[in-house]
Coordinates of C-alpha atoms and ligand atoms in Angstrom, one line a residue:
M5 CA 5.6 -16.1 -23.4
S6 CA 4.8 -14.4 -26.7
F7 CA 3.5 -10.9 -27.0
L8 CA 0.2 -12.0 -28.3
R9 CA -0.4 -14.6 -25.7
D10 CA 0.5 -12.0 -23.1
L11 CA -2.1 -9.6 -24.3
K12 CA -4.8 -12.3 -24.6
I13 CA -4.5 -13.4 -21.0
D14 CA -7.6 -12.3 -19.2
R15 CA -7.7 -11.2 -15.7
R16 CA -9.0 -14.5 -14.3
T17 CA -6.3 -16.5 -15.9
F18 CA -3.8 -14.0 -14.8
L19 CA -4.7 -14.2 -11.2
V20 CA -4.2 -18.0 -11.3
G21 CA -1.0 -17.5 -13.2
S22 CA 0.4 -14.9 -10.8
S23 CA -0.2 -16.9 -7.7
A24 CA 1.6 -19.8 -9.3
L25 CA 4.4 -17.5 -10.3
A26 CA 5.6 -15.9 -7.2
A27 CA 3.1 -14.1 -5.0
V28 CA 1.7 -16.0 -2.1
A29 CA -1.0 -14.8 0.2
F30 CA 0.0 -14.2 3.7
S31 CA -1.5 -12.8 6.8
G32 CA 0.1 -11.2 9.8
G33 CA 2.5 -8.4 9.3
S34 CA 4.1 -5.9 11.7
R35 CA 0.8 -4.5 13.0
G36 CA -0.1 -7.7 14.7
A37 CA -3.7 -8.0 13.4
A38 CA -4.2 -10.6 10.7
M39 CA -4.0 -8.4 7.7
P40 CA -4.4 -10.2 4.4
G41 CA -1.7 -9.5 1.9
R42 CA 0.7 -10.8 -0.7
E43 CA 4.3 -11.6 -0.6
L44 CA 6.7 -12.1 -3.4
A45 CA 10.4 -12.3 -4.1
L46 CA 11.9 -10.1 -6.8
A47 CA 15.4 -10.7 -8.2
A48 CA 16.8 -7.8 -10.1
R49 CA 19.2 -9.3 -12.5
P50 CA 20.6 -9.2 -16.1
K51 CA 18.8 -11.4 -18.6
R52 CA 18.9 -11.9 -22.3
L53 CA 15.5 -11.9 -23.9
Q54 CA 13.5 -11.1 -27.0
L55 CA 12.4 -7.4 -27.3
V56 CA 12.3 -7.0 -31.1
G57 CA 11.7 -10.5 -32.5
A58 CA 13.1 -12.3 -35.5
P59 CA 15.3 -11.7 -37.4
Y60 CA 16.8 -9.5 -34.7
N61 CA 18.9 -10.8 -31.9
D62 CA 17.8 -11.0 -28.3
T63 CA 18.7 -8.2 -26.1
D64 CA 20.7 -8.1 -22.8
V65 CA 18.4 -6.3 -20.4
W66 CA 18.1 -5.8 -16.7
S67 CA 15.0 -7.5 -15.4
Y68 CA 12.9 -8.3 -12.4
N69 CA 12.5 -12.1 -12.2
A70 CA 13.9 -12.5 -15.7
S71 CA 11.0 -10.7 -17.4
V72 CA 10.5 -7.2 -18.9
P73 CA 8.5 -5.6 -17.6
G74 CA 8.8 -7.4 -14.2
P75 CA 6.0 -9.5 -12.7
E76 CA 2.6 -7.8 -12.5
I77 CA 1.7 -7.5 -8.9
R78 CA -2.0 -7.5 -8.1
I79 CA -3.3 -6.9 -4.7
R80 CA -6.6 -5.7 -3.3
Q81 CA -7.1 -2.2 -1.9
G82 CA -6.2 -2.1 1.8
E83 CA -4.0 -5.2 1.7
R84 CA -0.4 -5.4 2.7
L85 CA 2.3 -6.1 0.2
R86 CA 5.7 -7.5 1.1
V87 CA 8.4 -7.7 -1.5
V88 CA 11.8 -9.0 -0.8
L89 CA 14.3 -7.6 -3.4
D90 CA 17.4 -9.6 -4.1
N91 CA 19.9 -7.4 -6.0
Q92 CA 21.8 -9.5 -8.5
L93 CA 22.8 -6.5 -10.6
P94 CA 26.3 -5.2 -11.0
Q95 CA 25.4 -2.0 -9.2
A96 CA 23.3 -0.9 -6.2
T97 CA 19.6 -0.4 -6.6
T98 CA 16.3 0.4 -4.8
I99 CA 12.6 0.1 -5.7
H100 CA 10.3 3.0 -5.6
W101 CA 6.5 2.2 -5.6
H102 CA 5.5 5.0 -7.9
G103 CA 2.2 6.7 -6.8
V104 CA 1.6 4.5 -3.8
R105 CA 1.3 6.5 -0.6
V106 CA 3.8 4.4 1.4
P107 CA 5.5 5.2 4.7
N108 CA 8.6 7.2 4.0
G109 CA 11.0 4.3 4.9
M110 CA 9.5 2.2 2.1
D111 CA 9.8 4.8 -0.6
G112 CA 13.0 3.5 -2.1
V113 CA 14.9 6.7 -2.4
P114 CA 18.7 6.1 -2.1
F115 CA 20.5 7.9 0.7
L116 CA 17.3 9.8 1.7
T117 CA 14.9 7.0 2.8
Q118 CA 17.2 4.0 2.7
K119 CA 20.7 2.8 2.0
P120 CA 21.1 1.7 -1.6
I121 CA 20.8 -2.1 -1.8
G122 CA 24.3 -3.3 -2.9
P123 CA 25.0 -6.1 -5.3
G124 CA 24.3 -9.4 -3.5
E125 CA 22.2 -7.7 -0.8
T126 CA 18.5 -8.0 -0.2
F127 CA 15.9 -5.5 1.2
A128 CA 12.3 -6.2 2.3
Y129 CA 9.7 -3.6 1.3
E130 CA 6.4 -3.9 3.2
F131 CA 3.5 -1.6 3.2
E132 CA -0.3 -1.3 3.0
C133 CA -1.9 -0.3 -0.3
P134 CA -4.4 2.4 0.7
D135 CA -5.7 3.4 -2.8
A136 CA -6.9 1.3 -5.7
G137 CA -5.5 2.0 -9.1
T138 CA -2.8 1.5 -11.7
Y139 CA 0.7 2.0 -10.3
W140 CA 4.2 0.8 -11.2
Y141 CA 7.5 0.1 -9.6
H142 CA 11.0 1.0 -10.7
P143 CA 14.5 1.7 -9.3
H144 CA 15.3 5.1 -7.9
H145 CA 19.1 4.7 -8.0
H146 CA 20.8 5.5 -11.3
S147 CA 17.3 5.3 -12.6
A148 CA 18.1 6.7 -16.1
E149 CA 20.3 3.7 -16.7
Q150 CA 18.4 1.1 -14.7
V151 CA 15.0 2.0 -16.2
G152 CA 16.6 2.4 -19.6
R153 CA 17.9 -1.2 -19.3
G154 CA 14.5 -2.5 -18.5
L155 CA 13.8 -2.3 -14.8
A156 CA 10.1 -1.6 -14.3
G157 CA 7.0 -3.5 -13.3
V158 CA 3.3 -3.1 -12.8
L159 CA 1.5 -2.8 -9.5
I160 CA -2.3 -3.0 -9.7
I161 CA -4.4 -2.3 -6.6
E162 CA -7.8 -3.6 -7.3
E163 CA -11.0 -1.8 -6.4
A164 CA -13.6 -3.5 -4.3
E165 CA -16.1 -2.7 -7.1
P166 CA -14.2 -2.5 -10.4
V167 CA -15.9 -1.2 -13.6
E168 CA -17.6 -3.9 -15.5
V169 CA -15.5 -4.9 -18.5
D170 CA -14.9 -8.0 -20.5
R171 CA -11.1 -7.8 -20.2
D172 CA -8.7 -5.9 -18.0
V173 CA -5.5 -5.4 -20.0
V174 CA -2.3 -3.6 -19.1
W175 CA 0.0 -2.0 -21.7
V176 CA 3.3 -1.0 -20.3
L177 CA 4.8 1.4 -22.8
G178 CA 8.6 1.1 -23.0
D179 CA 11.1 3.0 -25.0
W180 CA 14.6 1.7 -25.8
R181 CA 17.6 2.9 -27.7
L182 CA 18.9 -0.1 -29.6
N183 CA 21.8 -0.7 -31.9
R184 CA 21.1 -2.5 -35.2
D185 CA 21.9 -5.9 -33.5
A186 CA 19.1 -5.1 -31.0
S187 CA 21.6 -4.5 -28.2
I188 CA 21.1 -1.5 -25.9
V189 CA 23.1 1.5 -26.8
D190 CA 25.5 2.2 -23.9
D191 CA 25.3 5.9 -23.9
F192 CA 23.6 6.7 -20.6
G193 CA 24.4 10.0 -19.0
N194 CA 25.0 12.1 -22.2
R195 CA 25.0 15.6 -20.7
M196 CA 24.2 17.4 -23.9
E197 CA 21.2 15.3 -24.5
A198 CA 20.2 15.6 -20.9
T199 CA 19.8 19.4 -21.4
M200 CA 17.2 18.8 -24.1
A201 CA 14.3 16.3 -24.3
G202 CA 16.3 13.5 -22.5
R203 CA 17.4 10.1 -23.8
I204 CA 14.5 9.2 -26.1
G205 CA 15.0 5.9 -27.8
N206 CA 14.3 4.4 -31.2
T207 CA 12.2 1.3 -30.3
V208 CA 8.9 1.4 -28.5
T209 CA 7.6 -1.7 -26.8
I210 CA 4.3 -2.8 -25.3
N211 CA 4.8 -5.2 -22.4
G212 CA 8.4 -5.7 -23.4
R213 CA 7.9 -6.6 -27.0
V214 CA 7.8 -4.6 -30.2
P215 CA 4.1 -4.9 -30.9
E216 CA 2.5 -5.9 -34.2
T217 CA -1.1 -6.7 -33.5
F218 CA -3.5 -6.7 -30.6
Q219 CA -6.4 -9.1 -31.0
V220 CA -9.9 -8.0 -30.1
R221 CA -13.4 -9.1 -30.5
A222 CA -16.3 -7.0 -31.8
G223 CA -18.6 -5.8 -29.1
E224 CA -16.3 -6.4 -26.2
R225 CA -15.4 -3.7 -23.7
L226 CA -11.8 -3.4 -22.5
R227 CA -10.3 -1.7 -19.5
L228 CA -6.9 -0.7 -20.8
R229 CA -4.4 0.4 -18.2
L230 CA -1.7 2.4 -20.0
I231 CA 1.6 3.0 -18.2
N232 CA 4.4 5.1 -19.6
A233 CA 7.4 3.3 -18.1
S234 CA 9.9 5.0 -20.5
P235 CA 12.8 7.1 -19.3
A236 CA 12.1 10.1 -21.4
R237 CA 9.5 9.6 -24.2
I238 CA 6.1 11.3 -24.0
F239 CA 3.3 9.5 -25.7
G240 CA 0.2 10.9 -27.4
L241 CA -2.0 7.9 -28.3
E242 CA -4.9 8.0 -30.7
F243 CA -7.1 5.0 -31.1
R244 CA -8.3 5.4 -34.7
K245 CA -12.0 4.7 -35.2
H246 CA -12.5 4.3 -31.5
R247 CA -13.5 6.5 -28.7
P248 CA -11.5 5.8 -25.5
V249 CA -13.0 7.1 -22.3
I250 CA -10.6 8.0 -19.5
I251 CA -11.8 6.6 -16.1
A252 CA -8.7 7.1 -14.0
L253 CA -5.4 9.0 -14.2
D254 CA -2.4 8.0 -12.2
G255 CA -4.6 5.4 -10.6
Q256 CA -7.1 7.9 -9.3
P257 CA -10.7 7.8 -10.5
I258 CA -11.9 10.8 -12.6
E259 CA -15.2 11.8 -14.1
P260 CA -15.3 9.5 -17.2
H261 CA -14.5 11.6 -20.3
E262 CA -13.0 11.4 -23.7
P263 CA -9.5 12.8 -24.0
P264 CA -9.2 16.3 -25.6
K265 CA -8.8 15.8 -29.4
G266 CA -9.0 12.1 -28.9
Q267 CA -5.3 12.0 -27.8
I268 CA -4.2 10.4 -24.6
V269 CA -1.0 12.2 -23.5
L270 CA 1.2 10.4 -21.1
G271 CA 4.6 11.7 -19.9
P272 CA 7.1 9.4 -18.3
A273 CA 5.6 7.7 -15.2
M274 CA 2.0 8.7 -16.0
R275 CA -0.9 6.3 -16.2
A276 CA -4.3 6.4 -17.7
D277 CA -7.1 3.8 -17.3
I278 CA -9.4 3.8 -20.3
V279 CA -12.6 2.0 -21.2
L280 CA -12.5 1.0 -24.8
E281 CA -15.6 -0.2 -26.6
M282 CA -14.5 -2.4 -29.4
N283 CA -17.2 -1.2 -31.8
G284 CA -15.5 -2.3 -35.1
E285 CA -16.9 -5.1 -37.3
P286 CA -15.7 -8.7 -37.0
D287 CA -12.6 -9.3 -39.3
S288 CA -11.9 -5.5 -39.4
K289 CA -8.8 -3.7 -38.4
A290 CA -7.9 -0.4 -36.8
F291 CA -4.7 1.0 -35.3
V292 CA -3.2 3.0 -32.5
R293 CA -1.0 5.9 -33.5
D294 CA 1.4 7.9 -31.3
T295 CA 1.3 11.5 -32.5
F296 CA 2.9 13.3 -29.6
Y297 CA 6.1 14.6 -31.3
E298 CA 5.3 16.8 -34.2
G299 CA 6.4 15.3 -37.5
R300 CA 7.3 12.0 -35.9
A301 CA 3.9 10.2 -35.7
Y302 CA 4.1 6.4 -36.1
R303 CA 1.8 3.5 -35.9
L304 CA 2.2 1.8 -32.5
V305 CA 0.0 -1.3 -33.0
D306 CA -2.8 -2.7 -35.1
L307 CA -6.1 -3.6 -33.5
V308 CA -7.2 -6.8 -35.2
Y309 CA -10.8 -8.0 -34.9
S310 CA -11.4 -11.7 -34.9
G311 CA -14.1 -13.2 -37.1
E312 CA -16.2 -14.2 -34.0
P313 CA -19.7 -12.7 -34.0
R314 CA -20.2 -9.5 -32.0
L315 CA -20.1 -10.2 -28.3
R316 CA -23.2 -8.1 -27.6
E317 CA -25.5 -6.3 -29.8
R318 CA -26.4 -3.4 -27.6
P319 CA -23.4 -1.6 -26.0
L320 CA -23.1 -1.6 -22.2
D321 CA -24.1 1.6 -20.4
P322 CA -21.4 4.2 -20.2
P323 CA -18.9 3.5 -17.4
A324 CA -19.9 5.2 -14.1
R325 CA -17.4 7.1 -12.1
M326 CA -15.4 4.8 -9.8
R327 CA -15.4 5.4 -6.1
A328 CA -12.8 8.0 -5.0
N329 CA -9.7 6.9 -3.1
T330 CA -8.8 7.9 0.4
M331 CA -6.9 11.1 -0.1
P332 CA -8.0 13.9 2.2
E333 CA -9.5 16.9 0.4
P334 CA -7.3 20.0 0.5
D335 CA -8.8 23.0 2.2
L336 CA -8.2 25.6 -0.6
V337 CA -9.4 28.6 1.4
N338 CA -6.9 28.1 4.2
A339 CA -4.1 26.5 2.1
E340 CA -0.6 27.9 2.3
R341 CA 0.8 28.8 -1.1
H342 CA 4.3 28.2 -2.4
S343 CA 5.9 28.1 -5.8
A344 CA 8.4 25.9 -7.6
V345 CA 10.1 27.3 -10.7
L346 CA 11.7 24.8 -13.1
Q347 CA 14.7 26.2 -15.0
G348 CA 17.6 25.3 -17.2
G349 CA 18.1 23.3 -20.3
M350 CA 18.8 24.4 -23.9
M351 CA 16.8 27.1 -25.4
G352 CA 14.4 25.7 -28.0
G353 CA 16.6 25.0 -31.0
R354 CA 19.1 27.8 -30.5
G355 CA 21.6 25.8 -28.7
M356 CA 22.1 28.1 -25.8
M357 CA 21.9 27.3 -22.1
M358 CA 19.2 29.0 -20.2
G359 CA 20.5 31.3 -17.5
M360 CA 20.1 29.7 -14.1
S361 CA 19.2 32.2 -11.4
G362 CA 21.7 31.4 -8.7
G363 CA 22.1 27.8 -7.8
M364 CA 25.1 25.6 -8.0
G365 CA 25.3 25.6 -11.8
G366 CA 26.8 23.1 -14.1
M367 CA 24.2 20.4 -14.0
G368 CA 21.8 21.9 -16.4
W369 CA 18.4 21.9 -14.5
S370 CA 17.2 23.4 -11.3
I371 CA 14.1 24.0 -9.1
N372 CA 13.8 27.3 -7.4
G373 CA 17.4 28.1 -8.4
V374 CA 18.9 25.0 -6.9
A375 CA 20.4 22.2 -9.1
A376 CA 20.2 19.0 -7.1
T377 CA 23.3 16.8 -6.8
G378 CA 22.1 13.4 -5.5
H379 CA 19.0 12.6 -3.4
N380 CA 20.1 13.6 0.0
L381 CA 19.1 17.3 -0.1
A382 CA 18.2 20.0 2.3
P383 CA 14.5 20.5 2.0
M384 CA 13.2 23.0 -0.5
L385 CA 10.1 23.3 1.6
T386 CA 9.1 22.2 5.0
L387 CA 5.3 21.6 5.3
S388 CA 3.3 21.1 8.5
R389 CA 1.7 17.7 8.8
G390 CA -2.0 17.8 8.2
R391 CA -2.0 21.3 6.6
S392 CA -3.3 22.0 3.0
Y393 CA -0.9 23.5 0.5
V394 CA -1.1 24.8 -3.0
L395 CA 2.1 24.6 -5.0
A396 CA 2.3 26.6 -8.2
V397 CA 4.8 24.8 -10.4
R398 CA 6.0 27.0 -13.2
N399 CA 8.0 25.7 -16.2
D400 CA 10.4 28.4 -17.2
T401 CA 12.1 26.2 -19.8
A402 CA 11.7 25.3 -23.4
W403 CA 10.9 21.6 -22.6
Y404 CA 8.1 19.5 -21.2
H405 CA 8.5 18.2 -17.7
P406 CA 6.4 15.5 -16.0
V407 CA 6.8 16.5 -12.3
H408 CA 6.3 13.9 -9.7
L409 CA 5.7 14.2 -5.9
H410 CA 6.4 11.2 -3.7
G411 CA 4.2 10.1 -0.8
H412 CA 1.1 12.0 -1.9
S413 CA -1.4 12.5 -4.7
F414 CA -2.4 16.0 -5.5
R415 CA -5.3 17.7 -7.2
V416 CA -4.4 19.8 -10.3
I417 CA -6.6 22.8 -9.6
A418 CA -5.4 25.2 -12.2
R419 CA -3.3 25.5 -15.3
N420 CA -2.0 28.8 -16.4
G421 CA -4.2 30.5 -13.9
R422 CA -7.4 28.9 -15.1
P423 CA -9.3 26.2 -13.1
T424 CA -9.0 22.7 -14.5
R425 CA -12.2 21.1 -15.7
Y426 CA -11.8 17.7 -13.9
R427 CA -9.6 18.8 -10.9
E428 CA -7.8 15.5 -11.4
W429 CA -5.8 13.7 -8.7
L430 CA -2.4 12.9 -10.1
D431 CA 1.1 12.0 -8.8
T432 CA 2.9 13.2 -11.9
V433 CA 1.8 16.3 -13.8
L434 CA 3.0 17.1 -17.3
I435 CA 3.8 20.8 -17.7
P436 CA 4.4 22.1 -21.2
P437 CA 7.1 24.7 -21.9
R438 CA 6.4 28.1 -20.3
E439 CA 3.2 26.8 -18.6
Q440 CA 2.2 26.5 -15.0
A441 CA 0.2 23.9 -13.0
D442 CA -1.2 24.6 -9.5
I443 CA -1.4 21.5 -7.4
A444 CA -3.1 21.1 -4.1
F445 CA -2.8 18.5 -1.4
V446 CA -2.9 17.8 2.3
A447 CA 0.6 17.2 3.6
D448 CA -0.4 14.2 5.6
N449 CA 2.4 11.7 5.1
P450 CA 5.4 12.5 7.3
G451 CA 8.9 12.3 6.0
D452 CA 11.3 13.7 3.3
W453 CA 9.7 13.3 -0.1
M454 CA 11.2 13.7 -3.6
F455 CA 9.8 16.2 -5.9
H456 CA 11.3 15.8 -9.4
C457 CA 11.0 15.7 -13.1
H458 CA 10.4 12.1 -14.3
I459 CA 12.4 12.6 -17.5
L460 CA 15.2 10.7 -15.8
D461 CA 18.0 12.6 -17.4
H462 CA 16.4 15.8 -16.2
Q463 CA 16.1 14.4 -12.7
E464 CA 19.7 13.3 -12.6
G465 CA 20.7 16.6 -14.2
G466 CA 19.4 18.5 -11.2
M467 CA 15.6 18.9 -11.6
M468 CA 14.9 17.4 -8.2
A469 CA 14.2 18.6 -4.7
V470 CA 13.0 17.4 -1.3
I471 CA 9.8 18.5 0.3
R472 CA 9.7 17.7 4.0
V473 CA 6.5 17.0 5.9
A474 CA 7.0 17.3 9.6
Ligands
LIG529 CU1 8.6 7.2 -10.4 CU2 10.8 9.6 -7.9 O1 9.8 8.4 -9.2
LIG530 CU1 12.1 17.4 -17.1

């Protein structure tokens, strides 16, 4: 399927397509009552496919069901999802359902919540999808390499009342480090690089293809679901001549607003749902630029208007705020406060390691003085189930860190001591160097949950901890 055709598929067609593909409706499930749901089989396996396009070679990747990104799973809010993973990779793997508040045993964390799924083995994931929104799935075992070789897929949990748009489009932003023959550079786990920004690649893809053009029609309204599925690259997208309105972050509805300075910033694992009014003229062009890294801006994709007449003369009303999801509201007055301090890495530019206060040392990154080795860790914090917490996460390093908590969404209530304007619910919060984010949540999901940086080299380099809810 070509990149362009991919992007032109509208939601209706896709639903037909996806049921033909792999997902089948089912009812039943472990709770007895007839719970509607979907079931699909995923095979994780090597595959050779086209990332860059002619005249370049195809690329050997690791895929779910022979596609990159893997199949887009769509399910309605409240339904059950059952996915049987068949591991045909040369190494063990797991799947983590990023941002979905699953029961602990379905969270896909090797050695902590499940035994890694060995080559030739299968594992059935099954859970309810409590909250609508844009999510994704990826391995949590050797994830820097496995995500870096292509393993990632989209999970969309549909609202009962979605915003009214003409097209619902997903852009999975990928980042690859390729050789001149378009093969993947086999340099995973470089420790020097891991102490800096992580393994940022040289080739950016949208939905698994190096993008050239994205076809639009004058007057149409898009819902664009942006997912940063890259191992390390941070994006800062600007839609030239357009005014995107953010309606959800990390799947969670937010007061619709234009992004600050018109730039949508997404660290690894972060998502933004935007409403985009295609207000250009028929036959005109615009483009999307990524301006995140200073001095390294590039044009990501051209927006090409067809010659068709404007779809509507008068624009639709501005999008209303979508209905909130089901997270309990943290009680900030009685919340217990804790802090998490991120440390380690190179000092900006000077090539010196930051001092680590205590800890095991050697791995480069730490949280509260402890550099994690592997996932099976003694808890950094033990929280009482049902209680509200505020966690002050302070970045004492010279690098950005997108910090992710499993099993919960949290409100970002303050940054650098100042209340945030939107009090956004997130599952991954990007914290710039030397800054702090205060996050609040009710610890309502029992189990041992990972808390880690989603720059995967930082995570594997020690910036990872366990928060227990008991
Ligand atoms: Cu998206 Cu712990 O991961
Ligand atoms: Cu990090």
